[in-house]
Amino acid sequence: MLSHAALCRLAAEKAQDANFSPEVTRRILRYGAPVGSSCRHYPRLPRCMDLLRREVRDTTTPSPATGQVVRADRLTGSSGRFDRYWHAPAGGLYLALLWADTLLPDFSRLLPFAAGIACCETVREFISAARLQWVNDVRIGGKKICGILSETVAGAEGEQFHLIGIGINANIREFPVELAPVATSFYLETGAKVDLDQLCALLLARLQWNIGLLYYSEEQFLAGTAGEESMLLRRWRQLSDTLGRSVTYGYDVQTRPLYQARALEIDTGGGLVMRLADGSMITEYSGEIIYNRND
Amino acid sequence: MTSDSIHFDEILSKYRSDPYDYVDMFAVHAGEVRFLVEDGAEVQGVSGEWHHKPGSPLYEITRERNPKVITSKTNGTIASLNKEVEGKFVEAGTKLLTIRHPLKKKEIIEAILQEVLYLFPAPERARYYFSMDIQSRIDQKGARSIVIQPGDEIITMSLMKRDTPVYYDGEAGILHSLYFSPGDSVDQGVPLIGVCPEEKLAVIQKIITRVKAEWE
């Protein structure tokens, strides 16, 4: 696993693609630099997020460091949203990032986008077909290759922290029958194994950049020099295949689909603007979508 | 008669003499105001299966050539219009108009209850659901069997696939009224739950029974 200094160098190297001036690039990287400041690696854990959540709530220890990462080679109690099953055997990359809540609410709500973009960019280093589905599912040909969970936790002193849990299906050769139609992995897509340490380093470097970009956007907003379009959401649009699609929306879309609509735009707050069958418009800020097959 | 029931009679007579809610509308931000309704006009609130169709346009406010039409959240009639500010620049929060909304029996019960219950508001516009423990107890025994204490994790707020636990910070009591269904989108400041201190439960049951029995 790379040292934190090497990780920051990798983030700087990857930042060259983004076409910002050297000064702005430095500022963005400085904001994101705490990502991966420490990384604990375990052979197995029930869930990485559980460990960090316990530490945040522990009243006997000082405020935990922002940017720290917990990684496990496999998870024994993994789950997705709504307690959905997440297959997490050896061969995947599983980690959780702890981040102190130091963003304004309008910007902290975009952290799940920053995590999604970082994951998608990481996967695209190997498989260019990876695309983002609103909010932050990374999919290849409709199959999920990466899952992200985000939650906010209050510390013992009331300080708020974000927990971002990420699972990437890297060297997984097969999935259980119920997941096989909807999940894929690096191995299944390319026929080759990926180095998990390298994948982890790339992901953390991309997280440094995209979280930094979020802070830089906030800085620009506070200075009154922000453009109309968020830099982070502009990048999301480039990576997503959601806009223009016929979708089914639901808070828990798998068990309680609510309606079908056409996804038109993403607004400045990350809300998905959709047109219903009767022509009326609706914007959703939470929940999830699936793409309709007849589209 | 107890002091609680005297208080209740006063509240009830207030609603009997004036069964309306008066909804004041304030400038959402600074800007130049142009009214889109007349005094006494009927207005409609939001509609549609997903509450996505906006209500009647009330006023347009323009700041830096950016006009914004503000619509009604509720149905009723325009009870007063601050015509002095028509075409003028106003500061954020300036009162612009009042909508007189006719209350239904259910709304009157709720309005009375909300004067007695501790209301716990939504911290942000988001979707909400109960924490797993609370939801399972609601499913098994019903909400009114649940006593909550300050500091309890009662609700999860979901915004952009980010789940945030919401901790109760009001007085201890029974989970009396639920103002949302799991997964509903709730605006900031709108009550999520109403909590009743155990000693007030009897008078609250009396309120509901009397309004249901007496209100035409």
Tab-separated table of N, CA, C and O in Angstrom, chain A residues 186-261:
chain	number	residue	atom	x	y	z
A	186	PHE	N	-14.272	-6.518	-12.475
A	186	PHE	CA	-13.141	-6.306	-13.384
A	186	PHE	C	-12.779	-7.617	-14.078
A	186	PHE	O	-12.551	-7.657	-15.285
A	187	TYR	N	-12.729	-8.691	-13.279
A	187	TYR	CA	-12.300	-9.973	-13.840
A	187	TYR	C	-13.263	-10.435	-14.931
A	187	TYR	O	-12.841	-10.878	-16.008
A	188	LEU	N	-14.581	-10.314	-14.652
A	188	LEU	CA	-15.560	-10.777	-15.634
A	188	LEU	C	-15.557	-9.897	-16.885
A	188	LEU	O	-15.855	-10.357	-17.982
A	189	GLU	N	-15.209	-8.629	-16.730
A	189	GLU	CA	-15.213	-7.721	-17.881
A	189	GLU	C	-13.949	-7.847	-18.724
A	189	GLU	O	-13.990	-7.688	-19.944
A	190	THR	N	-12.798	-8.095	-18.055
A	190	THR	CA	-11.526	-8.053	-18.795
A	190	THR	C	-10.837	-9.406	-18.884
A	190	THR	O	-9.910	-9.570	-19.683
A	191	GLY	N	-11.251	-10.334	-18.030
A	191	GLY	CA	-10.594	-11.647	-18.015
A	191	GLY	C	-9.253	-11.623	-17.313
A	191	GLY	O	-8.509	-12.603	-17.347
A	192	ALA	N	-8.922	-10.501	-16.686
A	192	ALA	CA	-7.622	-10.394	-16.001
A	192	ALA	C	-7.823	-9.896	-14.579
A	192	ALA	O	-8.815	-9.226	-14.290
A	193	LYS	N	-6.875	-10.224	-13.727
A	193	LYS	CA	-6.942	-9.752	-12.343
A	193	LYS	C	-6.339	-8.357	-12.250
A	193	LYS	O	-5.419	-8.015	-13.005
A	194	VAL	N	-6.847	-7.578	-11.325
A	194	VAL	CA	-6.302	-6.248	-11.097
A	194	VAL	C	-5.592	-6.253	-9.746
A	194	VAL	O	-5.999	-6.976	-8.825
A	195	ASP	N	-4.499	-5.494	-9.652
A	195	ASP	CA	-3.765	-5.398	-8.392
A	195	ASP	C	-4.589	-4.536	-7.420
A	195	ASP	O	-4.840	-3.364	-7.681
A	196	LEU	N	-5.016	-5.144	-6.304
A	196	LEU	CA	-5.936	-4.445	-5.396
A	196	LEU	C	-5.275	-3.245	-4.718
A	196	LEU	O	-5.949	-2.234	-4.464
A	197	ASP	N	-3.973	-3.339	-4.419
A	197	ASP	CA	-3.283	-2.180	-3.822
A	197	ASP	C	-3.247	-1.017	-4.807
A	197	ASP	O	-3.446	0.139	-4.427
A	198	GLN	N	-3.000	-1.351	-6.071
A	198	GLN	CA	-2.965	-0.299	-7.089
A	198	GLN	C	-4.353	0.318	-7.266
A	198	GLN	O	-4.502	1.539	-7.365
A	199	LEU	N	-5.354	-0.544	-7.272
A	199	LEU	CA	-6.736	-0.061	-7.428
A	199	LEU	C	-7.107	0.852	-6.252
A	199	LEU	O	-7.720	1.914	-6.440
A	200	CYS	N	-6.711	0.445	-5.057
A	200	CYS	CA	-7.009	1.234	-3.855
A	200	CYS	C	-6.321	2.600	-3.939
A	200	CYS	O	-6.932	3.638	-3.649
A	201	ALA	N	-5.060	2.606	-4.348
A	201	ALA	CA	-4.317	3.865	-4.446
A	201	ALA	C	-4.963	4.796	-5.471
A	201	ALA	O	-5.119	6.005	-5.236
A	202	LEU	N	-5.357	4.235	-6.600
A	202	LEU	CA	-6.012	5.057	-7.635
A	202	LEU	C	-7.316	5.646	-7.110
A	202	LEU	O	-7.627	6.818	-7.345
A	203	LEU	N	-8.085	4.816	-6.404
A	203	LEU	CA	-9.362	5.286	-5.870
A	203	LEU	C	-9.151	6.415	-4.868
A	203	LEU	O	-9.837	7.450	-4.923
A	204	LEU	N	-8.197	6.243	-3.967
A	204	LEU	CA	-7.955	7.285	-2.956
A	204	LEU	C	-7.438	8.566	-3.612
A	204	LEU	O	-7.799	9.678	-3.199
A	205	ALA	N	-6.629	8.421	-4.645
A	205	ALA	CA	-6.140	9.605	-5.366
A	205	ALA	C	-7.304	10.348	-6.020
A	205	ALA	O	-7.382	11.580	-5.985
A	206	ARG	N	-8.218	9.581	-6.610
A	206	ARG	CA	-9.394	10.208	-7.251
A	206	ARG	C	-10.315	10.828	-6.196
A	206	ARG	O	-10.958	11.850	-6.452
A	207	LEU	N	-10.391	10.208	-5.041
A	207	LEU	CA	-11.199	10.803	-3.960
A	207	LEU	C	-10.560	12.112	-3.494
A	207	LEU	O	-11.263	13.089	-3.228
A	208	GLN	N	-9.235	12.120	-3.391
A	208	GLN	CA	-8.558	13.364	-3.011
A	208	GLN	C	-8.950	14.488	-3.968
A	208	GLN	O	-9.287	15.596	-3.556
A	209	TRP	N	-8.899	14.185	-5.249
A	209	TRP	CA	-9.181	15.217	-6.250
A	209	TRP	C	-10.640	15.670	-6.187
A	209	TRP	O	-10.933	16.880	-6.128
A	210	ASN	N	-11.560	14.749	-6.189
A	210	ASN	CA	-12.975	15.126	-6.306
A	210	ASN	C	-13.530	15.745	-5.025
A	210	ASN	O	-14.376	16.650	-5.088
A	211	ILE	N	-13.063	15.285	-3.871
A	211	ILE	CA	-13.476	15.961	-2.626
A	211	ILE	C	-12.837	17.350	-2.582
A	211	ILE	O	-13.477	18.335	-2.193
A	212	GLY	N	-11.593	17.432	-3.034
A	212	GLY	CA	-10.938	18.745	-3.116
A	212	GLY	C	-11.687	19.690	-4.037
A	212	GLY	O	-11.834	20.885	-3.749
A	213	LEU	N	-12.175	19.141	-5.139
A	213	LEU	CA	-12.934	19.963	-6.103
A	213	LEU	C	-14.208	20.514	-5.462
A	213	LEU	O	-14.608	21.660	-5.713
A	214	LEU	N	-14.817	19.706	-4.621
A	214	LEU	CA	-16.025	20.146	-3.919
A	214	LEU	C	-15.687	21.326	-2.996
A	214	LEU	O	-16.411	22.327	-2.942
A	215	TYR	N	-14.585	21.227	-2.279
A	215	TYR	CA	-14.164	22.330	-1.396
A	215	TYR	C	-13.786	23.570	-2.207
A	215	TYR	O	-14.061	24.693	-1.795
A	216	TYR	N	-13.149	23.338	-3.338
A	216	TYR	CA	-12.780	24.487	-4.169
A	216	TYR	C	-14.042	25.184	-4.699
A	216	TYR	O	-14.102	26.413	-4.757
A	217	SER	N	-15.065	24.393	-5.046
A	217	SER	CA	-16.339	24.979	-5.498
A	217	SER	C	-16.946	25.814	-4.373
A	217	SER	O	-17.481	26.898	-4.621
A	218	GLU	N	-16.867	25.305	-3.156
A	218	GLU	CA	-17.397	26.061	-2.017
A	218	GLU	C	-16.608	27.363	-1.840
A	218	GLU	O	-17.193	28.422	-1.600
A	219	GLU	N	-15.296	27.267	-1.988
A	219	GLU	CA	-14.454	28.470	-1.868
A	219	GLU	C	-14.863	29.510	-2.906
A	219	GLU	O	-15.013	30.699	-2.604
A	220	GLN	N	-15.088	29.051	-4.147
A	220	GLN	CA	-15.497	29.960	-5.216
A	220	GLN	C	-16.868	30.569	-4.930
A	220	GLN	O	-17.109	31.747	-5.165
A	221	PHE	N	-17.755	29.760	-4.389
A	221	PHE	CA	-19.097	30.237	-4.045
A	221	PHE	C	-19.013	31.329	-2.971
A	221	PHE	O	-19.640	32.385	-3.079
A	222	LEU	N	-18.215	31.078	-1.950
A	222	LEU	CA	-18.103	32.042	-0.850
A	222	LEU	C	-17.427	33.335	-1.314
A	222	LEU	O	-17.700	34.409	-0.781
A	223	ALA	N	-16.573	33.212	-2.309
A	223	ALA	CA	-15.898	34.402	-2.842
A	223	ALA	C	-16.772	35.118	-3.863
A	223	ALA	O	-16.407	36.190	-4.355
A	224	GLY	N	-17.924	34.519	-4.186
A	224	GLY	CA	-18.824	35.140	-5.171
A	224	GLY	C	-18.331	35.007	-6.590
A	224	GLY	O	-18.769	35.735	-7.483
A	225	THR	N	-17.416	34.064	-6.836
A	225	THR	CA	-16.862	33.918	-8.184
A	225	THR	C	-17.244	32.587	-8.831
A	225	THR	O	-16.699	32.226	-9.870
A	226	ALA	N	-18.188	31.866	-8.218
A	226	ALA	CA	-18.580	30.566	-8.777
A	226	ALA	C	-19.407	30.768	-10.034
A	226	ALA	O	-20.205	31.704	-10.113
A	227	GLY	N	-19.214	29.925	-11.018
A	227	GLY	CA	-20.057	29.944	-12.206
A	227	GLY	C	-21.405	29.332	-11.875
A	227	GLY	O	-21.635	28.868	-10.753
A	228	GLU	N	-22.314	29.353	-12.848
A	228	GLU	CA	-23.648	28.802	-12.600
A	228	GLU	C	-23.605	27.292	-12.408
A	228	GLU	O	-24.383	26.720	-11.674
A	229	GLU	N	-22.668	26.650	-13.105
A	229	GLU	CA	-22.633	25.191	-13.069
A	229	GLU	C	-21.520	24.712	-12.143
A	229	GLU	O	-20.380	25.179	-12.240
A	230	SER	N	-21.861	23.803	-11.242
A	230	SER	CA	-20.862	23.233	-10.344
A	230	SER	C	-19.842	22.430	-11.152
A	230	SER	O	-20.203	21.660	-12.039
A	231	MET	N	-18.552	22.614	-10.817
A	231	MET	CA	-17.497	21.881	-11.535
A	231	MET	C	-17.649	20.378	-11.326
A	231	MET	O	-17.397	19.581	-12.224
A	232	LEU	N	-18.084	20.023	-10.121
A	232	LEU	CA	-18.244	18.602	-9.806
A	232	LEU	C	-19.390	17.999	-10.623
A	232	LEU	O	-19.255	16.907	-11.189
A	233	LEU	N	-20.512	18.727	-10.695
A	233	LEU	CA	-21.663	18.198	-11.431
A	233	LEU	C	-21.400	18.193	-12.944
A	233	LEU	O	-21.943	17.351	-13.668
A	234	ARG	N	-20.570	19.127	-13.398
A	234	ARG	CA	-20.189	19.100	-14.815
A	234	ARG	C	-19.451	17.790	-15.118
A	234	ARG	O	-19.697	17.134	-16.123
A	235	ARG	N	-18.572	17.413	-14.223
A	235	ARG	CA	-17.836	16.157	-14.404
A	235	ARG	C	-18.788	14.967	-14.324
A	235	ARG	O	-18.655	14.000	-15.077
A	236	TRP	N	-19.773	15.051	-13.412
A	236	TRP	CA	-20.750	13.959	-13.284
A	236	TRP	C	-21.489	13.769	-14.607
A	236	TRP	O	-21.689	12.635	-15.057
A	237	ARG	N	-21.897	14.888	-15.214
A	237	ARG	CA	-22.617	14.795	-16.496
A	237	ARG	C	-21.775	14.086	-17.554
A	237	ARG	O	-22.281	13.316	-18.349
A	238	GLN	N	-20.471	14.388	-17.549
A	238	GLN	CA	-19.589	13.762	-18.549
A	238	GLN	C	-19.530	12.248	-18.382
A	238	GLN	O	-19.366	11.518	-19.363
A	239	LEU	N	-19.675	11.783	-17.137
A	239	LEU	CA	-19.502	10.360	-16.858
A	239	LEU	C	-20.809	9.583	-16.797
A	239	LEU	O	-20.798	8.360	-16.741
A	240	SER	N	-21.926	10.303	-16.793
A	240	SER	CA	-23.211	9.635	-16.571
A	240	SER	C	-23.937	9.340	-17.879
A	240	SER	O	-23.802	10.070	-18.858
A	241	ASP	N	-24.732	8.273	-17.846
A	241	ASP	CA	-25.606	7.987	-18.989
A	241	ASP	C	-27.078	8.079	-18.570
A	241	ASP	O	-27.943	7.497	-19.208
A	242	THR	N	-27.351	8.828	-17.505
A	242	THR	CA	-28.716	8.907	-16.977
A	242	THR	C	-29.588	9.878	-17.764
A	242	THR	O	-30.757	9.566	-18.058
A	243	LEU	N	-29.029	11.036	-18.099
A	243	LEU	CA	-29.859	12.086	-18.685
A	243	LEU	C	-30.361	11.657	-20.070
A	243	LEU	O	-29.609	11.134	-20.892
A	244	GLY	N	-31.645	11.865	-20.276
A	244	GLY	CA	-32.274	11.454	-21.527
A	244	GLY	C	-32.919	10.080	-21.452
A	244	GLY	O	-33.664	9.692	-22.355
A	245	ARG	N	-32.648	9.336	-20.362
A	245	ARG	CA	-33.156	7.965	-20.275
A	245	ARG	C	-34.573	7.905	-19.694
A	245	ARG	O	-34.971	8.751	-18.892
A	246	SER	N	-35.320	6.885	-20.091
A	246	SER	CA	-36.589	6.567	-19.448
A	246	SER	C	-36.271	5.776	-18.185
A	246	SER	O	-35.542	4.776	-18.246
A	247	VAL	N	-36.786	6.227	-17.045
A	247	VAL	CA	-36.397	5.622	-15.775
A	247	VAL	C	-37.622	5.293	-14.939
A	247	VAL	O	-38.697	5.856	-15.129
A	248	THR	N	-37.441	4.385	-14.009
A	248	THR	CA	-38.426	4.162	-12.945
A	248	THR	C	-37.809	4.699	-11.670
A	248	THR	O	-36.649	4.397	-11.367
A	249	TYR	N	-38.586	5.513	-10.961
A	249	TYR	CA	-38.089	6.129	-9.736
A	249	TYR	C	-38.769	5.509	-8.521
A	249	TYR	O	-39.952	5.159	-8.562
A	250	GLY	N	-38.047	5.417	-7.439
A	250	GLY	CA	-38.635	5.016	-6.164
A	250	GLY	C	-37.675	5.328	-5.045
A	250	GLY	O	-36.464	5.468	-5.279
A	251	TYR	N	-38.193	5.467	-3.865
A	251	TYR	CA	-37.300	5.669	-2.720
A	251	TYR	C	-36.487	4.392	-2.523
A	251	TYR	O	-35.277	4.433	-2.369
A	252	ASP	N	-37.179	3.257	-2.559
A	252	ASP	CA	-36.520	1.949	-2.611
A	252	ASP	C	-37.068	1.303	-3.877
A	252	ASP	O	-38.060	0.596	-3.844
A	253	VAL	N	-36.420	1.580	-4.981
A	253	VAL	CA	-37.033	1.295	-6.286
A	253	VAL	C	-37.214	-0.198	-6.541
A	253	VAL	O	-38.087	-0.597	-7.312
A	254	GLN	N	-36.409	-1.021	-5.868
A	254	GLN	CA	-36.533	-2.454	-6.126
A	254	GLN	C	-37.805	-3.042	-5.522
A	254	GLN	O	-38.424	-3.924	-6.105
A	255	THR	N	-38.187	-2.534	-4.353
A	255	THR	CA	-39.380	-3.098	-3.715
A	255	THR	C	-40.594	-2.182	-3.841
A	255	THR	O	-41.717	-2.644	-3.747
A	256	ARG	N	-40.356	-0.870	-4.000
A	256	ARG	CA	-41.484	0.057	-4.082
A	256	ARG	C	-41.277	1.069	-5.202
A	256	ARG	O	-41.059	2.255	-4.944
A	257	PRO	N	-41.321	0.624	-6.459
A	257	PRO	CA	-41.207	1.601	-7.546
A	257	PRO	C	-42.402	2.541	-7.517
A	257	PRO	O	-43.524	2.101	-7.278
A	258	LEU	N	-42.160	3.832	-7.730
A	258	LEU	CA	-43.258	4.801	-7.607
A	258	LEU	C	-43.799	5.268	-8.953
A	258	LEU	O	-44.998	5.302	-9.158
A	259	TYR	N	-42.919	5.656	-9.851
A	259	TYR	CA	-43.420	6.143	-11.150
A	259	TYR	C	-42.332	6.053	-12.213
A	259	TYR	O	-41.157	5.895	-11.899
A	260	GLN	N	-42.789	6.171	-13.467
A	260	GLN	CA	-41.851	6.205	-14.584
A	260	GLN	C	-41.762	7.625	-15.107
A	260	GLN	O	-42.747	8.372	-15.059
A	261	ALA	N	-40.608	7.989	-15.609
A	261	ALA	CA	-40.418	9.354	-16.089
A	261	ALA	C	-39.222	9.373	-17.032
A	261	ALA	O	-38.519	8.373	-17.179
